CSV table of C-alpha atoms and ligand atoms in Angstrom, one decimal:
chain,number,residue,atom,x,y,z
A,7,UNK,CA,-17.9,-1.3,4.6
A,8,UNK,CA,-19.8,1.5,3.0
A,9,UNK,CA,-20.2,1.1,-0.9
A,10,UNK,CA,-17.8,3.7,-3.1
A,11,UNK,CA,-16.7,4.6,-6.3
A,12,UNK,CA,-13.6,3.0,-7.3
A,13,UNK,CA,-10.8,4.4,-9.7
A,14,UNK,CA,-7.2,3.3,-11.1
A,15,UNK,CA,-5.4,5.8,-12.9
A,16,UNK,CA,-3.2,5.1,-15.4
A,17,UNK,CA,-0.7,8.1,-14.5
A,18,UNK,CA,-0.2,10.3,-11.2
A,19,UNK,CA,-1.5,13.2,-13.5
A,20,UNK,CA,-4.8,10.9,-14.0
A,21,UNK,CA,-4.5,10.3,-10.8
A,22,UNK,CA,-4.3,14.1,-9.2
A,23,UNK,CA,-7.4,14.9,-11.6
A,24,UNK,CA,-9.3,12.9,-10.2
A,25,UNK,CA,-8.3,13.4,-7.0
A,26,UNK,CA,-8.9,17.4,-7.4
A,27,UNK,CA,-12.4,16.5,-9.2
A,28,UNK,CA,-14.0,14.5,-5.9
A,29,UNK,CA,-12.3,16.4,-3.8
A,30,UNK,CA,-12.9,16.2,-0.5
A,31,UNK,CA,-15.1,12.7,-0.8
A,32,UNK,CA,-12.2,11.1,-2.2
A,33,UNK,CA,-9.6,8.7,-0.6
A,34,UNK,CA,-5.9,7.0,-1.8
A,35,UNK,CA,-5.5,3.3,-2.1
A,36,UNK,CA,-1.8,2.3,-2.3
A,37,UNK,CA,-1.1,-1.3,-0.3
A,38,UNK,CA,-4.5,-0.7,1.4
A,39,UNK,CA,-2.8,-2.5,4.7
A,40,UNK,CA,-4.1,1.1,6.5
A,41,UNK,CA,-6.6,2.5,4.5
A,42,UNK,CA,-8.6,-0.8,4.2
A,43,UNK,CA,-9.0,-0.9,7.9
A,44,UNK,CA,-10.2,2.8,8.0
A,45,UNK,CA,-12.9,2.0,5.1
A,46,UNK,CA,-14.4,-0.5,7.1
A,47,UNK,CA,-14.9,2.0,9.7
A,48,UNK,CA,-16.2,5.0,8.1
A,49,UNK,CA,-19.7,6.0,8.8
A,50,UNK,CA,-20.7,7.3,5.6
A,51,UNK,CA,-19.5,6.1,1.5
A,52,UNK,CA,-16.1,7.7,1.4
A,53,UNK,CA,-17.0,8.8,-2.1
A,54,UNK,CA,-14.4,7.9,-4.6
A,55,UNK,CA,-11.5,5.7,-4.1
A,56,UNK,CA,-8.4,6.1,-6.0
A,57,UNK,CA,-5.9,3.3,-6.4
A,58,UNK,CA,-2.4,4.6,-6.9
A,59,UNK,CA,-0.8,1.4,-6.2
A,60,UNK,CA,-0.1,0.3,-10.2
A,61,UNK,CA,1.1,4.0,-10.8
A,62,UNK,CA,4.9,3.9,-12.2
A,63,UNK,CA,5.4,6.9,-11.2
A,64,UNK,CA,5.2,5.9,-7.9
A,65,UNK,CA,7.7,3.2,-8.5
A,66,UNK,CA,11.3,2.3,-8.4
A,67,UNK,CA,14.6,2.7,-6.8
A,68,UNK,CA,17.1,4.7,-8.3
A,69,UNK,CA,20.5,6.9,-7.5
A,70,UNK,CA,20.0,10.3,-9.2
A,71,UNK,CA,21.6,13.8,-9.1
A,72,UNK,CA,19.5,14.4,-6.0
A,73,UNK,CA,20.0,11.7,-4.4
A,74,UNK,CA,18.9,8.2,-3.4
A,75,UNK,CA,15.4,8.5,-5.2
A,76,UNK,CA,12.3,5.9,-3.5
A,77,UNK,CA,8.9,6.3,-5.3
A,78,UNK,CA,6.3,6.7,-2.8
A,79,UNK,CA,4.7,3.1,-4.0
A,80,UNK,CA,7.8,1.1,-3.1
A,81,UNK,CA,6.4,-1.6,-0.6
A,82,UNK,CA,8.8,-2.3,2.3
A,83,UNK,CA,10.0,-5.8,1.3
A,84,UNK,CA,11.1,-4.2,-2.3
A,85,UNK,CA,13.5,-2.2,0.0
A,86,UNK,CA,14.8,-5.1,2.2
A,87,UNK,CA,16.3,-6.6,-0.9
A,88,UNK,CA,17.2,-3.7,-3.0
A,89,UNK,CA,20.9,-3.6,-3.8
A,90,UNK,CA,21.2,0.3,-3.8
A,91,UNK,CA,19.5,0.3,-0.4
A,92,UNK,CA,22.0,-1.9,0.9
A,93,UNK,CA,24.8,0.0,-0.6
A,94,UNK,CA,23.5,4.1,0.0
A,95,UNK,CA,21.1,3.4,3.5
A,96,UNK,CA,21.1,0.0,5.1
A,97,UNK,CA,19.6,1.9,8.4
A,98,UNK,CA,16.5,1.5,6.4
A,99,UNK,CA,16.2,-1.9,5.5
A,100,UNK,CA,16.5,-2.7,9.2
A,101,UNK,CA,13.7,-0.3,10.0
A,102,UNK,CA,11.8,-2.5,7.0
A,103,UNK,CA,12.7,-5.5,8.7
A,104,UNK,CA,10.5,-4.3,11.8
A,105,UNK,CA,7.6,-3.4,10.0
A,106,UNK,CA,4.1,-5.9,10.6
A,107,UNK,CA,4.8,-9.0,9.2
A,108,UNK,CA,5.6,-10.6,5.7
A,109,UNK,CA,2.0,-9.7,4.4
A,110,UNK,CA,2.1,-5.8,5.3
A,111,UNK,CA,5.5,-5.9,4.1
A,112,UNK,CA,4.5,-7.4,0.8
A,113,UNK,CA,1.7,-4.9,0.6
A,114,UNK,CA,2.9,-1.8,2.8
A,115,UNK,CA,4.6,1.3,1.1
A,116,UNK,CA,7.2,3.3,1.9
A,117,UNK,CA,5.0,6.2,1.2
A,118,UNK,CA,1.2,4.7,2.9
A,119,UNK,CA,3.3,4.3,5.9
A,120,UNK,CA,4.7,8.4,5.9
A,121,UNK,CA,1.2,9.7,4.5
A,122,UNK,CA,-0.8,7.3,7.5
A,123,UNK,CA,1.3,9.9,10.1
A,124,UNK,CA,1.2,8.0,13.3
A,125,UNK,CA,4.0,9.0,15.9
A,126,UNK,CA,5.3,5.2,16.2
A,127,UNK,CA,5.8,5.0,12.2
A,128,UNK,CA,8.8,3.0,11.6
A,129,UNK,CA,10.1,4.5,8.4
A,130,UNK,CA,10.1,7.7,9.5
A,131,UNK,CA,12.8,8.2,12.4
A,132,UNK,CA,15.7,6.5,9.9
A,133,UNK,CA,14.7,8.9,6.7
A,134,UNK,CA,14.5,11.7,9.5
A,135,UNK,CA,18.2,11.0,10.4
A,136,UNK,CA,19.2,11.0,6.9
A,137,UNK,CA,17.8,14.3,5.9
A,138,UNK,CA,15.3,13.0,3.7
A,139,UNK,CA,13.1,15.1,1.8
A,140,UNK,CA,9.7,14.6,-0.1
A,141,UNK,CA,7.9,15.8,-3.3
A,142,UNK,CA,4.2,15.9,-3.4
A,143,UNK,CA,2.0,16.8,-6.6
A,144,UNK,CA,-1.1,18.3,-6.7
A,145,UNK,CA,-3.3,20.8,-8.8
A,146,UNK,CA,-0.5,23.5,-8.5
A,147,UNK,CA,2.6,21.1,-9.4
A,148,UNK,CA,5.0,19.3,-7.9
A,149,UNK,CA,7.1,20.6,-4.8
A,150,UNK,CA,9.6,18.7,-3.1
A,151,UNK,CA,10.2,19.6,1.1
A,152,UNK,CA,12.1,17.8,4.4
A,153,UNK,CA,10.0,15.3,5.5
A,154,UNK,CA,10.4,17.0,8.9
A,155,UNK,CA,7.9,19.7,7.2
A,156,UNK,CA,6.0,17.0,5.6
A,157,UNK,CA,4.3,15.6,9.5
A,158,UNK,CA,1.8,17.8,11.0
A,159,UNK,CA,0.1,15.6,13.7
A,160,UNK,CA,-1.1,12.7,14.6
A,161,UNK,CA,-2.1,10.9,11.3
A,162,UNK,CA,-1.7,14.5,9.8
A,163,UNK,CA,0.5,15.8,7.1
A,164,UNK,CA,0.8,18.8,5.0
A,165,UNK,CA,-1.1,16.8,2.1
A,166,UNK,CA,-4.3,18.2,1.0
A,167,UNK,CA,-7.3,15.6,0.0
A,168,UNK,CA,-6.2,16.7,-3.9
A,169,UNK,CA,-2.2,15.6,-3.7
A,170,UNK,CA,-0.6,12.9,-4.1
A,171,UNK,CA,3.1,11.9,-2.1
A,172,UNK,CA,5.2,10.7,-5.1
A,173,UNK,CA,8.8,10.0,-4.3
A,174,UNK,CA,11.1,10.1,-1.4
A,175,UNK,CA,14.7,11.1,-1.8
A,176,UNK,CA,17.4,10.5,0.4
A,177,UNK,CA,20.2,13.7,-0.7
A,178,UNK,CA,23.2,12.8,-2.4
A,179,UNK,CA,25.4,14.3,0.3
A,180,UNK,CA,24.2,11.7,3.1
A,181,UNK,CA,24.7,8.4,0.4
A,182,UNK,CA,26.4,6.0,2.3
A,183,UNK,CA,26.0,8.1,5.7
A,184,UNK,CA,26.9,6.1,8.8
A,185,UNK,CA,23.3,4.8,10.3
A,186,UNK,CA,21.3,2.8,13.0
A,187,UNK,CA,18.1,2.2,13.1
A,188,UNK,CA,16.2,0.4,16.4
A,189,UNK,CA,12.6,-0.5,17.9
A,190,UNK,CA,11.6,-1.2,21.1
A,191,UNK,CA,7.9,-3.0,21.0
A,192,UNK,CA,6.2,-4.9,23.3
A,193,UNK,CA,7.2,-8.1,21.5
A,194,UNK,CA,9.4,-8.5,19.0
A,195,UNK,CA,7.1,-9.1,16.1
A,196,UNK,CA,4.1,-8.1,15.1
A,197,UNK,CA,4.3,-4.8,17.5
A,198,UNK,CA,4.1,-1.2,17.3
A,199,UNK,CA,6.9,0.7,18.8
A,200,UNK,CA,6.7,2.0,22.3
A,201,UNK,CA,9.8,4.0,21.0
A,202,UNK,CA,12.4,3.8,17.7
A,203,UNK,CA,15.2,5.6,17.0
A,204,UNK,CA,17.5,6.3,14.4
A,205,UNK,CA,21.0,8.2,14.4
A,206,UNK,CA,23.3,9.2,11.3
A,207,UNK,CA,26.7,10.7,11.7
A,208,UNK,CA,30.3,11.0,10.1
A,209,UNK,CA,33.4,10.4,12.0
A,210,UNK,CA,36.0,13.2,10.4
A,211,UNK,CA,39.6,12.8,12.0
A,212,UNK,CA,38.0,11.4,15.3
A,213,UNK,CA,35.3,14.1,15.9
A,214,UNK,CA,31.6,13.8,15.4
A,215,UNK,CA,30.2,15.6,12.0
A,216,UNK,CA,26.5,16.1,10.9
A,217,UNK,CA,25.0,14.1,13.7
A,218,UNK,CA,21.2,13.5,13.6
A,219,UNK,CA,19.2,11.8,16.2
A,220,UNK,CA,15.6,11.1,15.9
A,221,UNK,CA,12.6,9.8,17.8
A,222,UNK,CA,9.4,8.1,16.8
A,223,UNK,CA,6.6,7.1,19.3
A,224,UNK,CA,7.9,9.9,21.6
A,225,UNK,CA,5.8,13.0,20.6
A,226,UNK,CA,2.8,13.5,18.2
A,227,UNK,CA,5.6,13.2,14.7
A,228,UNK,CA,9.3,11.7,14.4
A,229,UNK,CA,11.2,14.5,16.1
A,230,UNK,CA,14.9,15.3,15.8
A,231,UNK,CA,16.7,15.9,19.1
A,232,UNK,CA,18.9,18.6,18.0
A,233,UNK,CA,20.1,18.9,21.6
A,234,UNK,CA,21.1,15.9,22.2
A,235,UNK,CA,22.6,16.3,18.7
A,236,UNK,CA,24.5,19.4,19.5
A,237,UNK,CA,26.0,18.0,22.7
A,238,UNK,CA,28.4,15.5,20.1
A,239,UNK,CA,29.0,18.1,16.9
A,240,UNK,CA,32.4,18.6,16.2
A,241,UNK,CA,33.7,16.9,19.5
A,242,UNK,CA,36.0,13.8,20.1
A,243,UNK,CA,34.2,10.7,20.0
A,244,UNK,CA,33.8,9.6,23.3
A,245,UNK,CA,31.8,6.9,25.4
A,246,UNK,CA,31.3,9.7,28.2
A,247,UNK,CA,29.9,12.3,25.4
A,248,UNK,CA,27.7,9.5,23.8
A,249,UNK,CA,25.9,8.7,27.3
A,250,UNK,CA,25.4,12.9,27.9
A,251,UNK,CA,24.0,12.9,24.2
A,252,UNK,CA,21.5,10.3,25.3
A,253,UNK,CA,20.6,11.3,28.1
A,254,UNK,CA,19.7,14.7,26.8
A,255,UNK,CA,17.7,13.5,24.0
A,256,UNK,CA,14.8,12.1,26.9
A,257,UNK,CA,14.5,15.9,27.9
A,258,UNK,CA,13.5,16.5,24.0
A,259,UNK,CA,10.7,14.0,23.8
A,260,UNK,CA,7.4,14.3,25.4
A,261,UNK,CA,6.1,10.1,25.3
A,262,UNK,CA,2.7,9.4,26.4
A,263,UNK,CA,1.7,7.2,29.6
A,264,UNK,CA,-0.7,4.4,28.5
A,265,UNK,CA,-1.5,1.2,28.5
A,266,UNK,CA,1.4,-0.1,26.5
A,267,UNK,CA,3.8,1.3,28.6
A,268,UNK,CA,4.7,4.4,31.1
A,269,UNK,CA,5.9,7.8,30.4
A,270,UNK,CA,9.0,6.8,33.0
A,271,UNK,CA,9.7,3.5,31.0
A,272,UNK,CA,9.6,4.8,27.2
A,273,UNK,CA,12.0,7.4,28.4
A,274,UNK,CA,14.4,4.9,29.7
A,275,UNK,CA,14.1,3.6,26.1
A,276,UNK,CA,14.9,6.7,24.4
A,277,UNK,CA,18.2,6.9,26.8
A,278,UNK,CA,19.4,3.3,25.5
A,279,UNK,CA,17.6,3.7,21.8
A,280,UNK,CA,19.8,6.7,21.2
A,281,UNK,CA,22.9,5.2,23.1
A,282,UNK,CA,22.9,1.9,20.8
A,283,UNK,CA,21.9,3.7,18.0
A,284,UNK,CA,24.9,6.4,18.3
A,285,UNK,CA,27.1,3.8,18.8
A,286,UNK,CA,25.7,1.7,16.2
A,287,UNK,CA,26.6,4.8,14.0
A,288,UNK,CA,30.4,4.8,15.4
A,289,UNK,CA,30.2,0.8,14.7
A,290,UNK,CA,29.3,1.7,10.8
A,291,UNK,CA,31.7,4.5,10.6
A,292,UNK,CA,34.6,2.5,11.7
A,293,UNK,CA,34.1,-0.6,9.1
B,311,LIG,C1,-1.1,-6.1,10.9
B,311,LIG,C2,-0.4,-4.7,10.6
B,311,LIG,C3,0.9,-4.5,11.2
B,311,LIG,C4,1.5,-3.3,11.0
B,311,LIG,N1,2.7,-3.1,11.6
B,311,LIG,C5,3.4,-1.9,11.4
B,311,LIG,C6,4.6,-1.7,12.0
B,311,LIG,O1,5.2,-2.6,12.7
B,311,LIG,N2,5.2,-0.5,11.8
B,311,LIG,C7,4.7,0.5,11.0
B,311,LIG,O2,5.3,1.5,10.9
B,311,LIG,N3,3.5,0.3,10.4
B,311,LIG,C8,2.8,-0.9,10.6
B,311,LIG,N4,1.6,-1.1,10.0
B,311,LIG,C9,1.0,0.0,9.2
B,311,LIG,C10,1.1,-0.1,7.7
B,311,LIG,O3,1.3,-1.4,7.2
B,311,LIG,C11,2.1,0.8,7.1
B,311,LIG,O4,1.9,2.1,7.5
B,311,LIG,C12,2.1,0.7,5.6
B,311,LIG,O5,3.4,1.2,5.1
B,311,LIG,C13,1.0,1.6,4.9
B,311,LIG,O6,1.2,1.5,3.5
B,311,LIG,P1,0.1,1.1,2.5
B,311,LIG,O7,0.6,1.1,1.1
B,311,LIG,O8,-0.6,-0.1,2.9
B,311,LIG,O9,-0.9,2.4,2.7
B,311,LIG,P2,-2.5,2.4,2.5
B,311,LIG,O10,-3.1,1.7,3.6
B,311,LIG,O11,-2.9,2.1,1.1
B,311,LIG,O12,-2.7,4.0,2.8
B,311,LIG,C14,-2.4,4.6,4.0
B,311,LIG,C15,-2.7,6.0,4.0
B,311,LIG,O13,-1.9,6.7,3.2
B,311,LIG,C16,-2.5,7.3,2.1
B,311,LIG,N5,-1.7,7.2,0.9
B,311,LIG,C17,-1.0,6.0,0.5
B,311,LIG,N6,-0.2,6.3,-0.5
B,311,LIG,C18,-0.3,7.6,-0.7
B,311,LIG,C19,0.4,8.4,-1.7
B,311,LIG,N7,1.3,8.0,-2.6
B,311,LIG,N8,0.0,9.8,-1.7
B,311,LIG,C20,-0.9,10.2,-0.8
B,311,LIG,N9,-1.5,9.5,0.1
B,311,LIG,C21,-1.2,8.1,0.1
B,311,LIG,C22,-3.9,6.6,2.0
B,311,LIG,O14,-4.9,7.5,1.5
B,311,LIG,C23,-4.1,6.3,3.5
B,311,LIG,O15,-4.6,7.5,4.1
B,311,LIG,C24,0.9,-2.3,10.2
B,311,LIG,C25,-0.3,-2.5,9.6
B,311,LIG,C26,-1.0,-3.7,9.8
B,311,LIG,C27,-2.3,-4.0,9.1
């Protein structure tokens, strides 16, 4: 590892000023379960390295006017065992339940794991379904946007080296939304995700309302499959309609062929992620 500068702010303002000051030789530090293993491999000092993970701003769990509120710097086994987790989003504490093992759990954020931006990120396909938005400070302020607008590429968001990802929020209108959450791997633990899948929907007299499907490990970010979505909105809920829905959702994704797995096979897991997680929706609506 290459010797650096090493800060810990005692705010997010602290924080973003130092951020903006050693910009662009500057890196965050939240768990570190990511960004220690990129240190090791950078060829030159990384310059400064700021540690957010102490920051409260970052922290806590909380139900607000907006929503179900999750600071960035909530590590995934703080959201396995929060109570208003369990009541507002349970999809998501079985997606935390998939993540590494005990130790990156212990470590790992919530918010390390969106701002690291690899397609097979397991957070991301269940706050996807849930409409989830994010707000991100830097020099200019704070601004808060879908996450879907948050993921630019692989291991690329919209955040520049001089902003900082502070909070996620699930919106008050999807508290207690109907949700499943799956991952296929190569084992079951320990393993990245050949393919996940989340879907979140309301049943309303019998017919499918606000479904949302979405994909991670399928494209370069979490996608939506609005199709596949579109193909259940407003109709009767049906076996027959929740098989087309699947089905369609493979002709949304684009998955790589590699060593892990074939194109052929990860879309034969989309069909029965999206199928089990659809009905996995209809299971939770129904209780
Ligand atoms: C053994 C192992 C197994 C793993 N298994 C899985 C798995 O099954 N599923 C999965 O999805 N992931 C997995 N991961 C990846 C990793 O644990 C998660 O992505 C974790 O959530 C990252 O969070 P962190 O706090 O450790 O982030 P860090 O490593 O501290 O940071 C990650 C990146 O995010 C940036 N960053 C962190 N916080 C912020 C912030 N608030 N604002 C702006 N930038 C920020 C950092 O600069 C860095 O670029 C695994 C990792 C390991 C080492």
């Amino acid at each position: 590892m290459k010797p650096f500068d090493f800060f810990k702010p005692e705010s997010a303002d602290a924080a973003v000023e130092a951020l903006a000051a050693h910009s662009p030789n500057v890196r965050i530090l939240a768990g570190g379960t990511d960004a220690v293993v990129d240190l090791k491999h950078v060829p030159d000092s990384p310059g400064l390295v700021v540690d957010v993970s102490q920051l409260k701003e970052l922290k806590g769990i909380e139900v607000t006017d907006a929503g179900l509120r999750i600071g960035a710097g909530v590590t995934h086994t703080e959201i396995m065992k929060h109570p208003l987790i369990e009541e507002h989003a349970p999809a998501l504490i079985d997606a935390a339940h998939t993540i590494g093992a005990v130790q990156t759990r212990n470590l790992g954020t919530l918010g390390g794991n969106l701002v690291t931006c690899v397609p097979s990120m397991d957070s991301g396909p269940t706050l996807m379904a849930l409409e989830a938005e994010v707000t991100v400070t830097g020099p200019t302020g704070k601004r808060t946007i879908p996450l879907g607008d948050f993921f630019v590429g692989p291991r690329k968001t919209i955040l520049e080296k001089d902003a900082l990802l502070l909070e996620i929020i699930v919106p008050a209108a999807n508290l207690g939304k109907p949700a499943s959450f799956i991952k296929f791997g190569l084992r079951k633990g320990q393993a990245l995700a050949l393919v996940n899948a989340a879907s979140a929907l309301w049943i309303e007299d019998g017919k499918f309302k606000d479904v949302r499907i979405s994909l991670g490990a399928v494209a370069p970010v979490v996608i939506r499959a609005p199709k596949a979505e579109a193909i259940l909105e407003g109709q009767s809920v049906t076996e027959l309609l929740v098989d087309e829905a699947a089905k369609t959702a493979v002709s949304e994704a684009k998955p790589i062929d590699d060593f892990r797995a074939s194109k052929e096979y990860r879309n034969d897991l989309i069909e029965v992620g999206v199928r089990r997680t659809l009905k996995g929706a209809i299971d939770a609506a129904s209780i």
